[in-house]
């Protein structure tokens, strides 16, 4: 595994990371690692996660359903 050093982070970013680490019971290093892994996880894993989240969503309404809803209550 690689090691990186990040210099010149804005104070506000460091403050927010420290707060997130405290809330999550982790270190700042673990928070940074989680952020980077989330941002750069592999494409296939991301597509699988999207597909999984879509399984729980209600289907989109059809154009006909939307038109019918618009007409409700109109003369």
mmCIF file of C-alpha atoms in Angstrom:
data_model
loop_
_atom_site.group_PDB
_atom_site.id
_atom_site.type_symbol
_atom_site.label_atom_id
_atom_site.label_comp_id
_atom_site.label_asym_id
_atom_site.label_seq_id
_atom_site.Cartn_x
_atom_site.Cartn_y
_atom_site.Cartn_z
ATOM 1 C CA UNK A 1 0.000 0.000 0.000
ATOM 2 C CA UNK A 2 1.050 3.531 -0.684
ATOM 3 C CA UNK A 3 1.511 6.379 1.759
ATOM 4 C CA UNK A 4 0.695 9.997 0.926
ATOM 5 C CA UNK A 5 1.289 13.310 2.639
ATOM 6 C CA UNK A 6 -1.142 16.169 2.141
ATOM 7 C CA UNK A 7 0.167 19.636 2.892
ATOM 8 C CA UNK A 8 -1.553 22.988 3.230
ATOM 9 C CA UNK A 9 -5.044 21.788 4.070
ATOM 10 C CA UNK A 10 -7.271 24.696 5.028
ATOM 11 C CA UNK A 11 -7.837 24.966 8.777
ATOM 12 C CA UNK A 12 -11.588 24.603 8.272
ATOM 13 C CA UNK A 13 -11.099 21.283 6.455
ATOM 14 C CA UNK A 14 -8.930 19.950 9.282
ATOM 15 C CA UNK A 15 -11.504 21.106 11.827
ATOM 16 C CA UNK A 16 -14.325 19.362 9.934
ATOM 17 C CA UNK A 17 -12.295 16.153 9.592
ATOM 18 C CA UNK A 18 -11.503 16.145 13.309
ATOM 19 C CA UNK A 19 -15.180 16.618 14.116
ATOM 20 C CA UNK A 20 -16.227 13.830 11.741
ATOM 21 C CA UNK A 21 -13.603 11.520 13.221
ATOM 22 C CA UNK A 22 -14.841 12.292 16.723
ATOM 23 C CA UNK A 23 -18.474 11.637 15.738
ATOM 24 C CA UNK A 24 -17.556 8.372 14.022
ATOM 25 C CA UNK A 25 -15.151 7.192 16.702
ATOM 26 C CA UNK A 26 -12.268 7.059 14.232
ATOM 27 C CA UNK A 27 -9.000 8.850 13.598
ATOM 28 C CA UNK A 28 -8.467 11.621 11.070
ATOM 29 C CA UNK A 29 -6.394 9.158 9.053
ATOM 30 C CA UNK A 30 -9.313 6.723 8.928
ATOM 31 C CA UNK A 31 -11.663 9.530 7.896
ATOM 32 C CA UNK A 32 -9.325 10.596 5.086
ATOM 33 C CA UNK A 33 -8.932 6.980 3.948
ATOM 34 C CA UNK A 34 -12.717 6.496 3.897
ATOM 35 C CA UNK A 35 -13.196 9.705 1.889
ATOM 36 C CA UNK A 36 -10.585 8.714 -0.667
ATOM 37 C CA UNK A 37 -11.869 5.158 -0.970
ATOM 38 C CA UNK A 38 -15.423 6.384 -1.461
ATOM 39 C CA UNK A 39 -14.300 8.876 -4.107
ATOM 40 C CA UNK A 40 -12.048 6.500 -5.993
ATOM 41 C CA UNK A 41 -13.592 3.059 -5.506
ATOM 42 C CA UNK A 42 -13.593 0.914 -8.590
ATOM 43 C CA UNK A 43 -16.196 1.505 -11.281
ATOM 44 C CA UNK A 44 -17.718 -1.978 -11.109
ATOM 45 C CA UNK A 45 -18.293 -1.693 -7.381
ATOM 46 C CA UNK A 46 -19.894 1.705 -7.905
ATOM 47 C CA UNK A 47 -22.186 0.372 -10.635
ATOM 48 C CA UNK A 48 -23.192 -2.559 -8.402
ATOM 49 C CA UNK A 49 -23.981 -0.148 -5.563
ATOM 50 C CA UNK A 50 -26.101 2.009 -7.875
ATOM 51 C CA UNK A 51 -27.969 -1.035 -9.206
ATOM 52 C CA UNK A 52 -28.603 -2.245 -5.665
ATOM 53 C CA UNK A 53 -29.953 1.131 -4.551
ATOM 54 C CA UNK A 54 -32.252 1.262 -7.584
ATOM 55 C CA UNK A 55 -33.820 -2.084 -6.649
ATOM 56 C CA UNK A 56 -35.482 -0.393 -3.686
ATOM 57 C CA UNK A 57 -36.873 2.564 -5.604
ATOM 58 C CA UNK A 58 -40.403 2.850 -6.911
ATOM 59 C CA UNK A 59 -40.587 2.936 -10.699
ATOM 60 C CA UNK A 60 -40.846 6.298 -12.411
ATOM 61 C CA UNK A 61 -44.368 7.290 -13.510
ATOM 62 C CA UNK A 62 -45.222 7.019 -17.193
ATOM 63 C CA UNK A 63 -46.020 10.061 -19.321
ATOM 64 C CA UNK A 64 -49.651 8.928 -19.434
ATOM 65 C CA UNK A 65 -49.845 8.791 -15.634
ATOM 66 C CA UNK A 66 -48.395 12.282 -15.333
ATOM 67 C CA UNK A 67 -50.861 13.635 -17.901
ATOM 68 C CA UNK A 68 -53.752 12.003 -16.013
ATOM 69 C CA UNK A 69 -52.583 13.553 -12.745
ATOM 70 C CA UNK A 70 -52.418 16.981 -14.400
ATOM 71 C CA UNK A 71 -56.021 16.636 -15.592
ATOM 72 C CA UNK A 72 -57.426 15.760 -12.178
ATOM 73 C CA UNK A 73 -59.714 18.512 -11.005
ATOM 74 C CA UNK A 74 -59.658 20.388 -14.302
ATOM 75 C CA UNK A 75 -62.884 21.030 -16.287
#
